[in-house]
PDB file of C-alpha atoms in Angstrom:
ATOM      1  CA  MET A1089      64.619 147.328  99.852  1.00  0.00           C
ATOM      2  CA  SER A1090      67.695 144.953  99.159  1.00  0.00           C
ATOM      3  CA  ASP A1091      71.473 145.760  99.978  1.00  0.00           C
ATOM      4  CA  SER A1092      72.803 143.230  98.296  1.00  0.00           C
ATOM      5  CA  THR A1093      75.344 144.010  95.849  1.00  0.00           C
ATOM      6  CA  PRO A1094      76.142 142.061  92.035  1.00  0.00           C
ATOM      7  CA  ALA A1095      78.548 140.158  94.202  1.00  0.00           C
ATOM      8  CA  ASP A1096      77.190 139.115  97.775  1.00  0.00           C
ATOM      9  CA  THR A1097      74.261 137.098  95.360  1.00  0.00           C
ATOM     10  CA  PHE A1098      76.703 135.808  93.034  1.00  0.00           C
ATOM     11  CA  PHE A1099      78.919 134.950  95.643  1.00  0.00           C
ATOM     12  CA  ASP A1100      75.721 133.421  97.909  1.00  0.00           C
ATOM     13  CA  ALA A1101      74.390 131.579  94.502  1.00  0.00           C
ATOM     14  CA  ALA A1102      78.162 129.988  94.020  1.00  0.00           C
ATOM     15  CA  ILE A1103      77.601 128.725  97.484  1.00  0.00           C
ATOM     16  CA  GLY A1104      74.557 126.935  97.760  1.00  0.00           C
ATOM     17  CA  LEU A1105      75.501 125.586  94.406  1.00  0.00           C
ATOM     18  CA  LEU A1106      77.796 123.643  97.003  1.00  0.00           C
ATOM     19  CA  GLN A1107      76.274 122.845  99.322  1.00  0.00           C
ATOM     20  CA  ARG A1108      73.598 121.052  97.607  1.00  0.00           C
ATOM     21  CA  VAL A1109      77.040 118.899  95.440  1.00  0.00           C
ATOM     22  CA  ARG A1110      78.398 118.358  99.139  1.00  0.00           C
ATOM     23  CA  ALA A1111      75.175 117.224 100.570  1.00  0.00           C
ATOM     24  CA  GLU A1112      73.835 115.739  97.390  1.00  0.00           C
ATOM     25  CA  GLU A1113      76.285 114.214  95.753  1.00  0.00           C
ATOM     26  CA  ALA A1114      77.989 113.086  98.644  1.00  0.00           C
ATOM     27  CA  GLY A1115      77.621 109.661  97.866  1.00  0.00           C
ATOM     28  CA  SER A1116      79.427 109.686  94.139  1.00  0.00           C
ATOM     29  CA  ILE A1117      81.553 112.516  94.963  1.00  0.00           C
ATOM     30  CA  GLU A1118      82.577 109.041  97.208  1.00  0.00           C
ATOM     31  CA  ALA A1119      82.100 106.840  94.481  1.00  0.00           C
ATOM     32  CA  ALA A1120      84.421 108.184  92.361  1.00  0.00           C
ATOM     33  CA  GLY A1121      87.377 108.585  94.933  1.00  0.00           C
ATOM     34  CA  THR A1122      87.458 105.539  95.531  1.00  0.00           C
ATOM     35  CA  LEU A1123      87.034 104.457  92.315  1.00  0.00           C
ATOM     36  CA  LEU A1124      90.403 106.242  91.277  1.00  0.00           C
ATOM     37  CA  ALA A1125      91.968 104.831  94.738  1.00  0.00           C
ATOM     38  CA  ASP A1126      91.151 101.909  93.350  1.00  0.00           C
ATOM     39  CA  THR A1127      92.654 102.147  89.887  1.00  0.00           C
ATOM     40  CA  VAL A1128      95.838 103.521  91.278  1.00  0.00           C
ATOM     41  CA  ALA A1129      96.444 100.290  93.448  1.00  0.00           C
ATOM     42  CA  ALA A1130      95.452  97.802  90.519  1.00  0.00           C
ATOM     43  CA  ASP A1131      98.582 100.163  88.524  1.00  0.00           C
ATOM     44  CA  GLY A1132      96.890 101.571  86.236  1.00  0.00           C
ATOM     45  CA  ARG A1133      96.728 105.275  84.291  1.00  0.00           C
ATOM     46  CA  LEU A1134      94.178 108.319  85.540  1.00  0.00           C
ATOM     47  CA  PHE A1135      93.435 110.787  82.619  1.00  0.00           C
ATOM     48  CA  ALA A1136      91.127 113.482  83.177  1.00  0.00           C
ATOM     49  CA  PHE A1137      88.806 115.671  79.568  1.00  0.00           C
ATOM     50  CA  GLY A1138      86.987 118.462  78.801  1.00  0.00           C
ATOM     51  CA  ALA A1139      85.949 121.119  75.828  1.00  0.00           C
ATOM     52  CA  GLY A1140      85.841 124.375  75.899  1.00  0.00           C
ATOM     53  CA  HIS A1141      86.017 126.188  79.318  1.00  0.00           C
ATOM     54  CA  SER A1142      85.295 122.191  80.753  1.00  0.00           C
ATOM     55  CA  SER A1143      88.451 121.739  80.480  1.00  0.00           C
ATOM     56  CA  LEU A1144      89.073 124.086  83.599  1.00  0.00           C
ATOM     57  CA  ALA A1145      88.278 121.598  85.362  1.00  0.00           C
ATOM     58  CA  ALA A1146      90.421 119.330  83.940  1.00  0.00           C
ATOM     59  CA  GLN A1147      93.213 122.097  84.150  1.00  0.00           C
ATOM     60  CA  ASP A1148      92.968 122.321  87.250  1.00  0.00           C
ATOM     61  CA  ILE A1149      93.503 118.455  88.777  1.00  0.00           C
ATOM     62  CA  VAL A1150      96.233 117.657  86.443  1.00  0.00           C
ATOM     63  CA  TYR A1151      99.914 118.475  87.635  1.00  0.00           C
ATOM     64  CA  ARG A1152      98.540 120.383  89.713  1.00  0.00           C
ATOM     65  CA  ALA A1153     100.758 121.179  93.854  1.00  0.00           C
ATOM     66  CA  GLY A1154      98.891 119.573  96.304  1.00  0.00           C
ATOM     67  CA  GLY A1155      96.994 117.278  93.765  1.00  0.00           C
ATOM     68  CA  LEU A1156      98.000 113.614  92.516  1.00  0.00           C
ATOM     69  CA  ALA A1157     100.342 112.846  89.825  1.00  0.00           C
ATOM     70  CA  LEU A1158      99.682 110.227  87.899  1.00  0.00           C
ATOM     71  CA  MET A1159      96.512 112.407  86.469  1.00  0.00           C
ATOM     72  CA  ASN A1160      96.303 113.026  82.682  1.00  0.00           C
ATOM     73  CA  LEU A1161      94.878 115.892  79.966  1.00  0.00           C
ATOM     74  CA  LEU A1162      93.193 114.332  77.575  1.00  0.00           C
ATOM     75  CA  VAL A1163      93.594 116.860  74.861  1.00  0.00           C
ATOM     76  CA  VAL A1164      91.462 116.859  71.831  1.00  0.00           C
ATOM     77  CA  PRO A1165      93.046 119.625  69.711  1.00  0.00           C
ATOM     78  CA  GLY A1166      91.007 122.745  69.005  1.00  0.00           C
ATOM     79  CA  VAL A1167      89.113 122.226  72.306  1.00  0.00           C
ATOM     80  CA  VAL A1168      90.958 121.861  75.515  1.00  0.00           C
ATOM     81  CA  GLY A1169      90.533 126.157  75.749  1.00  0.00           C
ATOM     82  CA  VAL A1170      90.279 129.573  73.538  1.00  0.00           C
ATOM     83  CA  ASP A1171      92.863 129.251  72.613  1.00  0.00           C
ATOM     84  CA  VAL A1172      92.418 128.551  68.845  1.00  0.00           C
ATOM     85  CA  MET A1173      91.221 131.318  66.332  1.00  0.00           C
ATOM     86  CA  PRO A1174      88.041 131.220  66.395  1.00  0.00           C
ATOM     87  CA  ALA A1175      87.652 130.639  69.858  1.00  0.00           C
ATOM     88  CA  THR A1176      83.682 129.473  68.091  1.00  0.00           C
ATOM     89  CA  LEU A1177      85.469 126.540  66.496  1.00  0.00           C
ATOM     90  CA  GLY A1178      85.708 124.252  69.590  1.00  0.00           C
ATOM     91  CA  SER A1179      81.825 124.847  70.287  1.00  0.00           C
ATOM     92  CA  ALA A1180      81.594 124.352  66.492  1.00  0.00           C
ATOM     93  CA  LEU A1181      84.765 120.117  67.360  1.00  0.00           C
ATOM     94  CA  GLU A1182      82.377 119.344  70.573  1.00  0.00           C
ATOM     95  CA  ARG A1183      78.927 118.176  67.682  1.00  0.00           C
ATOM     96  CA  VAL A1184      81.671 116.941  65.121  1.00  0.00           C
ATOM     97  CA  ASP A1185      81.019 112.614  65.461  1.00  0.00           C
ATOM     98  CA  GLY A1186      83.617 110.923  65.180  1.00  0.00           C
ATOM     99  CA  LEU A1187      85.993 113.044  66.466  1.00  0.00           C
ATOM    100  CA  ALA A1188      86.587 111.109  69.861  1.00  0.00           C
ATOM    101  CA  SER A1189      86.976 107.708  68.086  1.00  0.00           C
ATOM    102  CA  ALA A1190      90.739 108.905  66.296  1.00  0.00           C
ATOM    103  CA  VAL A1191      91.367 110.837  69.906  1.00  0.00           C
ATOM    104  CA  LEU A1192      91.443 107.772  72.034  1.00  0.00           C
ATOM    105  CA  ASP A1193      92.017 105.992  69.010  1.00  0.00           C
ATOM    106  CA  SER A1194      95.852 107.574  69.392  1.00  0.00           C
ATOM    107  CA  SER A1195      96.241 108.059  73.011  1.00  0.00           C
ATOM    108  CA  PRO A1196      98.237 105.856  75.858  1.00  0.00           C
ATOM    109  CA  LEU A1197      94.271 105.747  77.368  1.00  0.00           C
ATOM    110  CA  ARG A1198      93.444 101.099  77.754  1.00  0.00           C
ATOM    111  CA  SER A1199      91.824  98.836  79.631  1.00  0.00           C
ATOM    112  CA  GLY A1200      91.882  99.480  83.456  1.00  0.00           C
ATOM    113  CA  ASP A1201      92.401 103.304  83.181  1.00  0.00           C
ATOM    114  CA  ALA A1202      90.035 106.316  84.054  1.00  0.00           C
ATOM    115  CA  LEU A1203      88.702 108.404  82.329  1.00  0.00           C
ATOM    116  CA  VAL A1204      87.119 112.225  84.216  1.00  0.00           C
ATOM    117  CA  ILE A1205      84.740 113.474  81.961  1.00  0.00           C
ATOM    118  CA  ILE A1206      83.920 116.970  82.089  1.00  0.00           C
ATOM    119  CA  SER A1207      80.533 118.276  80.351  1.00  0.00           C
ATOM    120  CA  LEU A1208      78.655 120.820  81.901  1.00  0.00           C
ATOM    121  CA  SER A1209      74.923 120.109  79.308  1.00  0.00           C
ATOM    122  CA  GLY A1210      76.393 116.862  78.228  1.00  0.00           C
ATOM    123  CA  ARG A1211      74.602 116.914  74.968  1.00  0.00           C
ATOM    124  CA  ASN A1212      77.376 117.747  72.317  1.00  0.00           C
ATOM    125  CA  ALA A1213      78.760 114.643  70.424  1.00  0.00           C
ATOM    126  CA  LEU A1214      82.237 114.794  71.804  1.00  0.00           C
ATOM    127  CA  PRO A1215      81.798 113.582  75.126  1.00  0.00           C
ATOM    128  CA  VAL A1216      78.758 111.687  74.332  1.00  0.00           C
ATOM    129  CA  GLU A1217      80.692 109.468  72.049  1.00  0.00           C
ATOM    130  CA  MET A1218      83.364 109.266  74.362  1.00  0.00           C
ATOM    131  CA  ALA A1219      82.182 107.945  77.245  1.00  0.00           C
ATOM    132  CA  MET A1220      80.844 105.243  74.816  1.00  0.00           C
ATOM    133  CA  ASN A1221      83.888 104.448  73.183  1.00  0.00           C
ATOM    134  CA  ALA A1222      86.357 105.270  76.413  1.00  0.00           C
ATOM    135  CA  ARG A1223      84.345 101.471  78.421  1.00  0.00           C
ATOM    136  CA  ALA A1224      83.924  99.558  74.877  1.00  0.00           C
ATOM    137  CA  LEU A1225      88.047  99.871  75.550  1.00  0.00           C
ATOM    138  CA  GLY A1226      87.175  98.781  80.164  1.00  0.00           C
ATOM    139  CA  VAL A1227      88.195 102.398  80.575  1.00  0.00           C
ATOM    140  CA  ARG A1228      86.519 102.980  83.344  1.00  0.00           C
ATOM    141  CA  VAL A1229      84.850 106.274  82.932  1.00  0.00           C
ATOM    142  CA  ILE A1230      83.568 109.263  86.037  1.00  0.00           C
ATOM    143  CA  GLY A1231      81.119 111.980  84.195  1.00  0.00           C
ATOM    144  CA  VAL A1232      81.046 115.386  85.574  1.00  0.00           C
ATOM    145  CA  THR A1233      77.950 117.007  83.789  1.00  0.00           C
ATOM    146  CA  SER A1234      74.374 119.366  85.038  1.00  0.00           C
ATOM    147  CA  VAL A1235      71.833 116.975  85.395  1.00  0.00           C
ATOM    148  CA  ALA A1236      69.303 118.998  84.367  1.00  0.00           C
ATOM    149  CA  TYR A1237      70.863 119.647  81.084  1.00  0.00           C
ATOM    150  CA  ALA A1238      69.097 115.953  79.888  1.00  0.00           C
ATOM    151  CA  SER A1239      65.251 116.520  80.763  1.00  0.00           C
ATOM    152  CA  GLU A1240      65.365 120.132  78.588  1.00  0.00           C
ATOM    153  CA  THR A1241      67.467 120.220  76.882  1.00  0.00           C
ATOM    154  CA  LYS A1242      67.552 117.713  72.671  1.00  0.00           C
ATOM    155  CA  SER A1243      71.158 116.051  72.287  1.00  0.00           C
ATOM    156  CA  ARG A1244      73.612 116.223  70.116  1.00  0.00           C
ATOM    157  CA  HIS A1245      74.418 112.307  69.910  1.00  0.00           C
ATOM    158  CA  VAL A1246      72.966 110.698  67.257  1.00  0.00           C
ATOM    159  CA  SER A1247      71.518 108.078  69.357  1.00  0.00           C
ATOM    160  CA  GLY A1248      70.288 110.513  71.185  1.00  0.00           C
ATOM    161  CA  THR A1249      71.669 110.000  74.123  1.00  0.00           C
ATOM    162  CA  TYR A1250      73.643 111.854  76.620  1.00  0.00           C
ATOM    163  CA  LEU A1251      77.278 112.036  78.961  1.00  0.00           C
ATOM    164  CA  LYS A1252      75.669 110.771  82.127  1.00  0.00           C
ATOM    165  CA  ASP A1253      74.161 107.964  80.479  1.00  0.00           C
ATOM    166  CA  HIS A1254      76.986 106.278  79.698  1.00  0.00           C
ATOM    167  CA  CYS A1255      79.503 106.672  82.822  1.00  0.00           C
ATOM    168  CA  ASP A1256      80.210 103.910  85.244  1.00  0.00           C
ATOM    169  CA  ILE A1257      79.882 106.690  87.957  1.00  0.00           C
ATOM    170  CA  VAL A1258      77.473 110.775  87.624  1.00  0.00           C
ATOM    171  CA  LEU A1259      78.521 113.587  89.878  1.00  0.00           C
ATOM    172  CA  ASP A1260      75.337 116.176  88.946  1.00  0.00           C
ATOM    173  CA  SER A1261      77.055 119.885  89.177  1.00  0.00           C
ATOM    174  CA  LYS A1262      73.625 120.803  89.743  1.00  0.00           C
ATOM    175  CA  ILE A1263      74.312 123.893  87.845  1.00  0.00           C
ATOM    176  CA  ALA A1264      70.669 125.932  86.642  1.00  0.00           C
ATOM    177  CA  ILE A1265      70.271 125.504  81.941  1.00  0.00           C
ATOM    178  CA  GLY A1266      72.322 128.284  81.032  1.00  0.00           C
ATOM    179  CA  ASP A1267      74.914 128.407  83.111  1.00  0.00           C
ATOM    180  CA  ALA A1268      74.069 132.021  84.646  1.00  0.00           C
ATOM    181  CA  GLU A1269      73.522 132.855  87.951  1.00  0.00           C
ATOM    182  CA  LEU A1270      72.146 136.266  88.339  1.00  0.00           C
ATOM    183  CA  THR A1271      68.980 138.806  85.994  1.00  0.00           C
ATOM    184  CA  LEU A1272      69.179 141.988  86.833  1.00  0.00           C
ATOM    185  CA  ASP A1273      65.756 143.908  85.149  1.00  0.00           C
ATOM    186  CA  THR A1274      68.810 145.730  83.291  1.00  0.00           C
ATOM    187  CA  ILE A1275      70.152 143.751  81.471  1.00  0.00           C
ATOM    188  CA  PRO A1276      68.762 141.997  78.469  1.00  0.00           C
ATOM    189  CA  ALA A1277      70.726 138.398  79.380  1.00  0.00           C
ATOM    190  CA  PRO A1278      70.957 135.637  82.668  1.00  0.00           C
ATOM    191  CA  PHE A1279      74.989 136.446  83.549  1.00  0.00           C
ATOM    192  CA  ALA A1280      77.711 135.468  86.429  1.00  0.00           C
ATOM    193  CA  PRO A1281      78.387 131.639  85.466  1.00  0.00           C
ATOM    194  CA  ALA A1282      79.143 129.502  88.617  1.00  0.00           C
ATOM    195  CA  SER A1283      80.252 126.391  86.992  1.00  0.00           C
ATOM    196  CA  THR A1284      83.818 126.283  87.085  1.00  0.00           C
ATOM    197  CA  VAL A1285      83.866 127.714  91.239  1.00  0.00           C
ATOM    198  CA  VAL A1286      81.439 123.714  91.696  1.00  0.00           C
ATOM    199  CA  THR A1287      83.210 121.499  89.066  1.00  0.00           C
ATOM    200  CA  THR A1288      86.699 122.017  90.282  1.00  0.00           C
ATOM    201  CA  ALA A1289      85.503 122.411  93.970  1.00  0.00           C
ATOM    202  CA  LEU A1290      83.503 118.827  92.613  1.00  0.00           C
ATOM    203  CA  LEU A1291      86.866 117.308  91.276  1.00  0.00           C
ATOM    204  CA  GLN A1292      88.606 118.014  94.321  1.00  0.00           C
ATOM    205  CA  ALA A1293      86.763 116.582  96.953  1.00  0.00           C
ATOM    206  CA  VAL A1294      87.628 113.540  94.572  1.00  0.00           C
ATOM    207  CA  MET A1295      90.788 113.588  94.270  1.00  0.00           C
ATOM    208  CA  ALA A1296      90.574 114.416  98.084  1.00  0.00           C
ATOM    209  CA  THR A1297      88.447 111.477  98.556  1.00  0.00           C
ATOM    210  CA  ALA A1298      91.315 109.229  95.986  1.00  0.00           C
ATOM    211  CA  ALA A1299      94.913 110.490  98.404  1.00  0.00           C
ATOM    212  CA  ALA A1300      92.920 109.601 102.217  1.00  0.00           C
ATOM    213  CA  SER A1301      92.010 105.921  99.877  1.00  0.00           C
ATOM    214  CA  LEU A1302      94.920 105.064  98.891  1.00  0.00           C
ATOM    215  CA  ALA A1303      96.092 106.126 102.195  1.00  0.00           C
ATOM    216  CA  ALA A1304      93.557 104.110 104.270  1.00  0.00           C
ATOM    217  CA  ARG A1305      95.049 101.299 102.979  1.00  0.00           C
ATOM    218  CA  GLY A1306      99.072 101.648 103.071  1.00  0.00           C
ATOM    219  CA  ILE A1307      99.190 102.661  99.875  1.00  0.00           C
ATOM    220  CA  GLU A1308     101.208 106.162 100.090  1.00  0.00           C
ATOM    221  CA  PRO A1309      99.548 109.172  97.526  1.00  0.00           C
ATOM    222  CA  PRO A1310     101.593 110.108  94.460  1.00  0.00           C
ATOM    223  CA  LEU A1311     100.856 113.709  95.703  1.00  0.00           C
ATOM    224  CA  LEU A1312     103.281 116.664  93.505  1.00  0.00           C
ATOM    225  CA  ARG A1313     104.139 119.050  96.175  1.00  0.00           C
ATOM    226  CA  SER A1314     104.086 123.343  94.825  1.00  0.00           C
ATOM    227  CA  GLY A1315     107.269 123.953  93.267  1.00  0.00           C
ATOM    228  CA  ASN A1316     107.008 127.390  95.637  1.00  0.00           C
ATOM    229  CA  VAL A1317     108.130 125.386  98.256  1.00  0.00           C
ATOM    230  CA  ASP A1318     111.718 124.694  99.455  1.00  0.00           C
ATOM    231  CA  GLY A1319     112.465 121.092  98.509  1.00  0.00           C
ATOM    232  CA  GLY A1320     109.581 121.147  96.227  1.00  0.00           C
ATOM    233  CA  HIS A1321     110.739 120.726  93.136  1.00  0.00           C
ATOM    234  CA  ASP A1322     113.163 117.942  94.754  1.00  0.00           C
ATOM    235  CA  TRP A1323     110.069 116.117  96.237  1.00  0.00           C
ATOM    236  CA  ASN A1324     108.273 116.091  92.555  1.00  0.00           C
ATOM    237  CA  SER A1325     111.068 114.725  90.837  1.00  0.00           C
ATOM    238  CA  ARG A1326     111.213 111.900  92.805  1.00  0.00           C
ATOM    239  CA  VAL A1327     107.880 111.088  92.970  1.00  0.00           C
ATOM    240  CA  PHE A1328     107.360 111.394  88.345  1.00  0.00           C
ATOM    241  CA  GLU A1329     110.010 108.909  88.233  1.00  0.00           C
ATOM    242  CA  GLN A1330     108.877 105.997  90.215  1.00  0.00           C
ATOM    243  CA  TYR A1331     105.565 106.331  88.080  1.00  0.00           C
ATOM    244  CA  SER A1332     107.244 107.239  85.389  1.00  0.00           C
ATOM    245  CA  ASP A1333     105.192 104.787  83.210  1.00  0.00           C
ATOM    246  CA  ARG A1334     101.831 106.673  84.426  1.00  0.00           C
ATOM    247  CA  ILE A1335     102.602 110.111  84.079  1.00  0.00           C
ATOM    248  CA  PHE A1336     101.836 111.066  80.079  1.00  0.00           C
ATOM    249  CA  TYR A1337     102.416 115.187  80.650  1.00  0.00           C
ATOM    250  CA  ARG A1338     106.510 115.048  80.742  1.00  0.00           C
ATOM    251  CA  HIS A1339     107.309 113.020  77.373  1.00  0.00           C
TER     252      HIS A1339
END
């Protein structure tokens, strides 16, 4: 009999997924980081979007110590987190046709920018429409999703397509359908999701790649420092001033 605890089993599952992503998505990570660096070097702006719990990974790369100051959160009211009441409303809004168009029409996104769209299933109308319409504007799109959903679930977009079908680069998180890593005979439903762990690590690897790619071109990456280290606020103020036309979360 195994002496592994549920915590051990979850850590093993998460580590296994991280190792798969590291090995199998290396080329896509390099390409995504290079795309972001290309955008920064060409005076473009960076945006990230995720709905529901996928928004956690988007928020993790915005206004982040050690992260690129130029990454902005593309906000869709009611779907950014679980603070909307009732929480189920956010899930319902993801399936509304036309919402992405309205958001993009009122956003600062323009041709030459880059948009990271995170959706675990990639099947709902909102992320699919967001990617389609952003690319039509001339925006480069990086999609972060579990490709497995496209082969085992039905799209909820009128086109029958998924997020992965409308991206310049796709990063596959390898998360199994249902996003739960553990099962026990004594518990009727699978439990312990790992998508946030894997997706945030995947995106931080992309951001690290982008920073190094900029530095290799002789461009200092516009990085933020922690406000909890001496000199951090002064450093960040200089970055905010230098890139004020490309940072929208301070307006």
